[in-house]
Short mmCIF file of C-alpha atoms in Angstrom, two decimals:
data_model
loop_
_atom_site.label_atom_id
_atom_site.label_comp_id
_atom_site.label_asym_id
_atom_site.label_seq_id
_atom_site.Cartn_x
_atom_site.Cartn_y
_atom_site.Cartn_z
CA UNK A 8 107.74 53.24 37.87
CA UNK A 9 110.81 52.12 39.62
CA UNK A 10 113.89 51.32 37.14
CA UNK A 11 117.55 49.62 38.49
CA UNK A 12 120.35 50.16 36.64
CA UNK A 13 123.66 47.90 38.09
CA UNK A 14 126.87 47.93 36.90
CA UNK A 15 129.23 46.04 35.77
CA UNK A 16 127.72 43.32 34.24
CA UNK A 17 130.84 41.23 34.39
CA UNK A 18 133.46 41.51 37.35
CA UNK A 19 136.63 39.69 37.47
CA UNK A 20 138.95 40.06 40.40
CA UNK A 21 141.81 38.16 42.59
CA UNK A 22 141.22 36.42 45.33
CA UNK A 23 141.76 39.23 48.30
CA UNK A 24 141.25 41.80 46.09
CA UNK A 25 138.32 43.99 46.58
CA UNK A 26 134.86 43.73 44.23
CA UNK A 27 132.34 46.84 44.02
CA UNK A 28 129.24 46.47 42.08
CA UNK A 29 127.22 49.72 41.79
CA UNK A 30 123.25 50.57 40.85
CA UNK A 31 121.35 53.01 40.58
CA UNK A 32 117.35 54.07 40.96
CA UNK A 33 114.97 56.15 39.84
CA UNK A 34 112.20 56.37 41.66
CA UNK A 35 112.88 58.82 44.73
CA UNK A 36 110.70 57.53 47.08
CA UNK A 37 112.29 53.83 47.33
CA UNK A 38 113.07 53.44 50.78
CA UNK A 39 114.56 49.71 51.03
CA UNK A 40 117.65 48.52 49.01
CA UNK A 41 118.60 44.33 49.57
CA UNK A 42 121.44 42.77 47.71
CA UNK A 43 120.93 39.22 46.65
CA UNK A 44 123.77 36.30 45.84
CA UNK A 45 122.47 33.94 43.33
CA UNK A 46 124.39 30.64 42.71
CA UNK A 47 124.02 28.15 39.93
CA UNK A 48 121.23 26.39 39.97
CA UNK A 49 119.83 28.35 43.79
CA UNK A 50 117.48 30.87 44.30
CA UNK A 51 118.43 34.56 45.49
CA UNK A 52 119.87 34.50 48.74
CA UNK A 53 119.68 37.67 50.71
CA UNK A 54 123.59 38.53 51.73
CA UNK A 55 123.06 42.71 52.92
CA UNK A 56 119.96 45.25 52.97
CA UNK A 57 120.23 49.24 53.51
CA UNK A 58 117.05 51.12 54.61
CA UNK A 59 116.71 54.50 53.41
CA UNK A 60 117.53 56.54 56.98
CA UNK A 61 121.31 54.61 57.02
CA UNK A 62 123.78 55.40 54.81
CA UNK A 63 126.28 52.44 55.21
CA UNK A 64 126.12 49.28 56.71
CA UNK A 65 128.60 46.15 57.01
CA UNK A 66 128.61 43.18 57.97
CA UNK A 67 132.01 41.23 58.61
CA UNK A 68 133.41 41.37 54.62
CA UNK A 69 130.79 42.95 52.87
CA UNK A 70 129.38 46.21 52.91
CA UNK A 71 126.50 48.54 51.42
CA UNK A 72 126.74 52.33 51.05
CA UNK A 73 123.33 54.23 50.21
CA UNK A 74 123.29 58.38 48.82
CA UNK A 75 119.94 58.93 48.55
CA UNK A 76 120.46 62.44 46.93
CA UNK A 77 122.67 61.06 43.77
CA UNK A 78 120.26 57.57 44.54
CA UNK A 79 122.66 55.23 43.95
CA UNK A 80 123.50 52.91 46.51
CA UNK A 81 127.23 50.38 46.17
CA UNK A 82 127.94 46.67 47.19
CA UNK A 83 131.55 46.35 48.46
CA UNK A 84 133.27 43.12 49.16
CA UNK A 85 136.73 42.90 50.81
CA UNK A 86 139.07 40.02 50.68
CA UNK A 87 136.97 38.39 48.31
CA UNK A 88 137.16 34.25 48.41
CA UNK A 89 136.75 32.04 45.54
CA UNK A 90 133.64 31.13 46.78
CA UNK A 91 132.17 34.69 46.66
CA UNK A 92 132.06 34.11 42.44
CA UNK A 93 128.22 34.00 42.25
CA UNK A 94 126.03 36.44 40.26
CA UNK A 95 124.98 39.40 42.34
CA UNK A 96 121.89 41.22 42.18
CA UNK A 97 120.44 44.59 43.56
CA UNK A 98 117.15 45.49 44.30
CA UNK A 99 115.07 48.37 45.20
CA UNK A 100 111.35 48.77 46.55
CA UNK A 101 109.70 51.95 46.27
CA UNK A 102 108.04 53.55 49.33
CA UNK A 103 104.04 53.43 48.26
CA UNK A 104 101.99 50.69 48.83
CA UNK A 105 103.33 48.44 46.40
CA UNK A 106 105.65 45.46 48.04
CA UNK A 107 107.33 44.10 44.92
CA UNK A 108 111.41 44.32 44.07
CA UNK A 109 113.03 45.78 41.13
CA UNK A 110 115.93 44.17 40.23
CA UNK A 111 119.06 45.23 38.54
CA UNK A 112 120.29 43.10 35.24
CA UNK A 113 123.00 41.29 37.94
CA UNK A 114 126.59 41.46 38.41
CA UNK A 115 128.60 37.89 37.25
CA UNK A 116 131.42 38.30 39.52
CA UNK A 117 134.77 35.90 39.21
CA UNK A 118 137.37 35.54 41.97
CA UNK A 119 139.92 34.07 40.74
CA UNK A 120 142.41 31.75 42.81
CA UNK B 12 113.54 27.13 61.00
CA UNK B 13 112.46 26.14 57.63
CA UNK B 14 113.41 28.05 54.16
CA UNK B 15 110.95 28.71 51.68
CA UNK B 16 109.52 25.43 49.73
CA UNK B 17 108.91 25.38 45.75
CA UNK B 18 107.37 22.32 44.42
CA UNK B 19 108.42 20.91 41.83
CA UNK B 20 111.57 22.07 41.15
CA UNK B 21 111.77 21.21 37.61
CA UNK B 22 108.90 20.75 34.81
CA UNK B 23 108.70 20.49 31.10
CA UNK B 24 105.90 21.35 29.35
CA UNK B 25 104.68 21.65 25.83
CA UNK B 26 103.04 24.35 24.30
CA UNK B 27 98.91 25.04 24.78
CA UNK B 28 99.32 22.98 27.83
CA UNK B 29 99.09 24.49 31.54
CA UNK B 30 101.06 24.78 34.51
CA UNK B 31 100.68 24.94 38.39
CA UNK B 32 103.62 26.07 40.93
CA UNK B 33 103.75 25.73 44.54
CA UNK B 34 104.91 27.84 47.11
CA UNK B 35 105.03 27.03 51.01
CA UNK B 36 106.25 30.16 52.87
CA UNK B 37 108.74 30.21 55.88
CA UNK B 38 106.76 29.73 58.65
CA UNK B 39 104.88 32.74 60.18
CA UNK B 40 105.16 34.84 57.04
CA UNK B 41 101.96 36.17 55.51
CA UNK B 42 103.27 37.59 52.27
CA UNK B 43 104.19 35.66 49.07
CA UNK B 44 105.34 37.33 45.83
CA UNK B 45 106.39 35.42 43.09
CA UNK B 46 108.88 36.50 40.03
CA UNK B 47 110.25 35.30 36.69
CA UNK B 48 113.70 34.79 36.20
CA UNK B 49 115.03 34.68 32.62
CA UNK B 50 118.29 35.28 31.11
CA UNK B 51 117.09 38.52 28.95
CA UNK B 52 114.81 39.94 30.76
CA UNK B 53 116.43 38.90 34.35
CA UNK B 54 114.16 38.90 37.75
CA UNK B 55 110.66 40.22 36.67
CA UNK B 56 107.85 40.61 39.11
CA UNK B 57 104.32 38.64 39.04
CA UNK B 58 102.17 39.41 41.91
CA UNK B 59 102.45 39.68 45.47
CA UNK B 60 99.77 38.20 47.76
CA UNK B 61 99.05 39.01 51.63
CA UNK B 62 95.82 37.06 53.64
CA UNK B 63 95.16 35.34 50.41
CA UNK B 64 94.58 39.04 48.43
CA UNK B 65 96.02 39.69 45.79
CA UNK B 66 98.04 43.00 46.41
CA UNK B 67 100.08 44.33 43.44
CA UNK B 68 100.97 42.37 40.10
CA UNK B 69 103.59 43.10 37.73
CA UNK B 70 103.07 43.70 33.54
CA UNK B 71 102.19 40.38 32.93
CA UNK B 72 99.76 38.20 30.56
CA UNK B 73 96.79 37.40 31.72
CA UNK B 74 97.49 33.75 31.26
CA UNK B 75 99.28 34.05 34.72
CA UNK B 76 97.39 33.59 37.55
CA UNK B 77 97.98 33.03 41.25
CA UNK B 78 96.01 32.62 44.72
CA UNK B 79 97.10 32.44 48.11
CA UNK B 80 95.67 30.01 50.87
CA UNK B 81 94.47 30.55 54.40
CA UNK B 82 98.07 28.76 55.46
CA UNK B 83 99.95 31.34 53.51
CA UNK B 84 101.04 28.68 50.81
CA UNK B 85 100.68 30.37 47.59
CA UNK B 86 100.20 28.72 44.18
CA UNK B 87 100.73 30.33 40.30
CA UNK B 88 99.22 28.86 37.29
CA UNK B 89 100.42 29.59 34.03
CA UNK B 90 97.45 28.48 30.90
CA UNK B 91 98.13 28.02 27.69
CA UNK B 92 102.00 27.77 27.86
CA UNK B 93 104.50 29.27 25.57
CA UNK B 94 108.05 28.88 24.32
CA UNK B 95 108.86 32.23 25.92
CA UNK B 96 107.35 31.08 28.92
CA UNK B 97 110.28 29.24 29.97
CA UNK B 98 112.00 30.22 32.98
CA UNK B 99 113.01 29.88 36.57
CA UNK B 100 109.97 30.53 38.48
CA UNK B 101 110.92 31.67 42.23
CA UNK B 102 108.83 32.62 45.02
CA UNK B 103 109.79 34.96 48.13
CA UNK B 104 108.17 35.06 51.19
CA UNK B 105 107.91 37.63 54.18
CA UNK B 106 106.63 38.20 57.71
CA UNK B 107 104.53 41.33 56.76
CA UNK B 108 103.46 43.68 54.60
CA UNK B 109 102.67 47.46 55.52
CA UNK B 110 102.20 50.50 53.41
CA UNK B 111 105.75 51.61 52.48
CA UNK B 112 106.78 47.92 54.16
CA UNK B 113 110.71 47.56 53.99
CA UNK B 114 110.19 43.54 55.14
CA UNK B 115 113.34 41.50 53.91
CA UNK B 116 112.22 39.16 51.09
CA UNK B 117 113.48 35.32 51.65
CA UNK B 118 113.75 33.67 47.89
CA UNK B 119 113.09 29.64 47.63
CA UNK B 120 115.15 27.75 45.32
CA UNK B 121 112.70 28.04 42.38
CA UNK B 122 111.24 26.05 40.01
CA UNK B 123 112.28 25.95 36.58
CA UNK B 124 110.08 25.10 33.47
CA UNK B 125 110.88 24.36 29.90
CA UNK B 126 108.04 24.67 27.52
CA UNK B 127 108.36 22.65 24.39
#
């Protein structure tokens, strides 16, 4: 089955510094890749998602980068804001009939002020 | 439009005892899945239901059970509860579900339990 490796567990940055959190997947045929924000005490929110026929996509600071040949895809933040310190959580879904998410361990990132 | 609904959001439990969780879907989305969040063993995946069929479950216990209404609301039920059992319960919810679907999954705010 599908395994998610993510790293680093642990991320501390500046504020306006830049934060990348990378995984990892093993099962070639996942074709959908979401990253999820989780704040304390919330449930995962949904911040980016990459299909497997793009290879980057952004939205406004944050962006996702997918290589489906090394399969690994990356979570990039620029300018990062106190209030981007959440955990952070990638996710893969393989491409058979099977709906469910596999999650990486999470990423506790810290902007500091 | 409305998020996804978990009811209740917090529980406590003691052990032997049973539990049931409650899941109302945004509205228009036919598939519910619902995972266990713990601290060691982080977001780990129950079942997944679609028109109130059970499509795919995850390595879990017997003891954990789930069904899915006609309205798309879903409910689990955990029996015979143990310490371990203890977790933030979350549900996600999405508009459909195709072979090799890559729907976006929308997460409710959970519902955690403590077993005693």
């Amino acid at each position: 089955g599908e395994n998610v490796e993510q790293h680093p567990s642990t991320l501390s940055v500046q504020e306006g510094d830049s934060a990348v959190i990378k995984c990892t997947y093993s099962d070639s045929a996942s074709n959908y890749f979401p990253w999820y924000k989780q704040e304390l005490g919330k449930g995962p929110q949904l911040i980016i998602d990459i299909r497997s026929n793009v290879g980057e996509k952004k939205d406004q600071r944050i962006a996702v980068t997918l290589n489906k040949t090394a399969k690994h895809f990356s979570l990039h933040i620029t300018e990062t804001q106190p209030e981007d310190s959440a955990v952070y959580f990638c996710a893969a879904r393989g491409g058979g009939s099977q709906g469910n998410l596999i999650f990486g361990k999470g990423t506790k990132l810290s902007v500091k002020p | 439009k409305a998020g996804v609904t978990q009811t209740p959001r917090y529980l406590i439990k003691t052990r032997g005892q049973q539990v049931t969780l409650s899941c109302s879907p945004i509205s228009g989305h036919r598939s519910v899945s619902w995972y266990q969040q713990t601290p060691g063993q982080g977001l780990q995946f129950l079942f997944e239901y679609f028109s109130e069929t059970q499509r795919n479950k995850g390595n879990f216990p017997g003891r954990f059970s789930g069904r899915q209404f006609s309205n798309s609301r879903s409910e689990m039920n955990v029996s015979t509860l143990e310490l371990g059992d203890s977790a933030l319960y979350l549900c996600a919810s999405s508009q459909l579900r195709g072979r090799g679907s890559q729907e976006t999954q929308y997460f409710g705010p959970g519902t955690r339990l403590l077993v005693l």
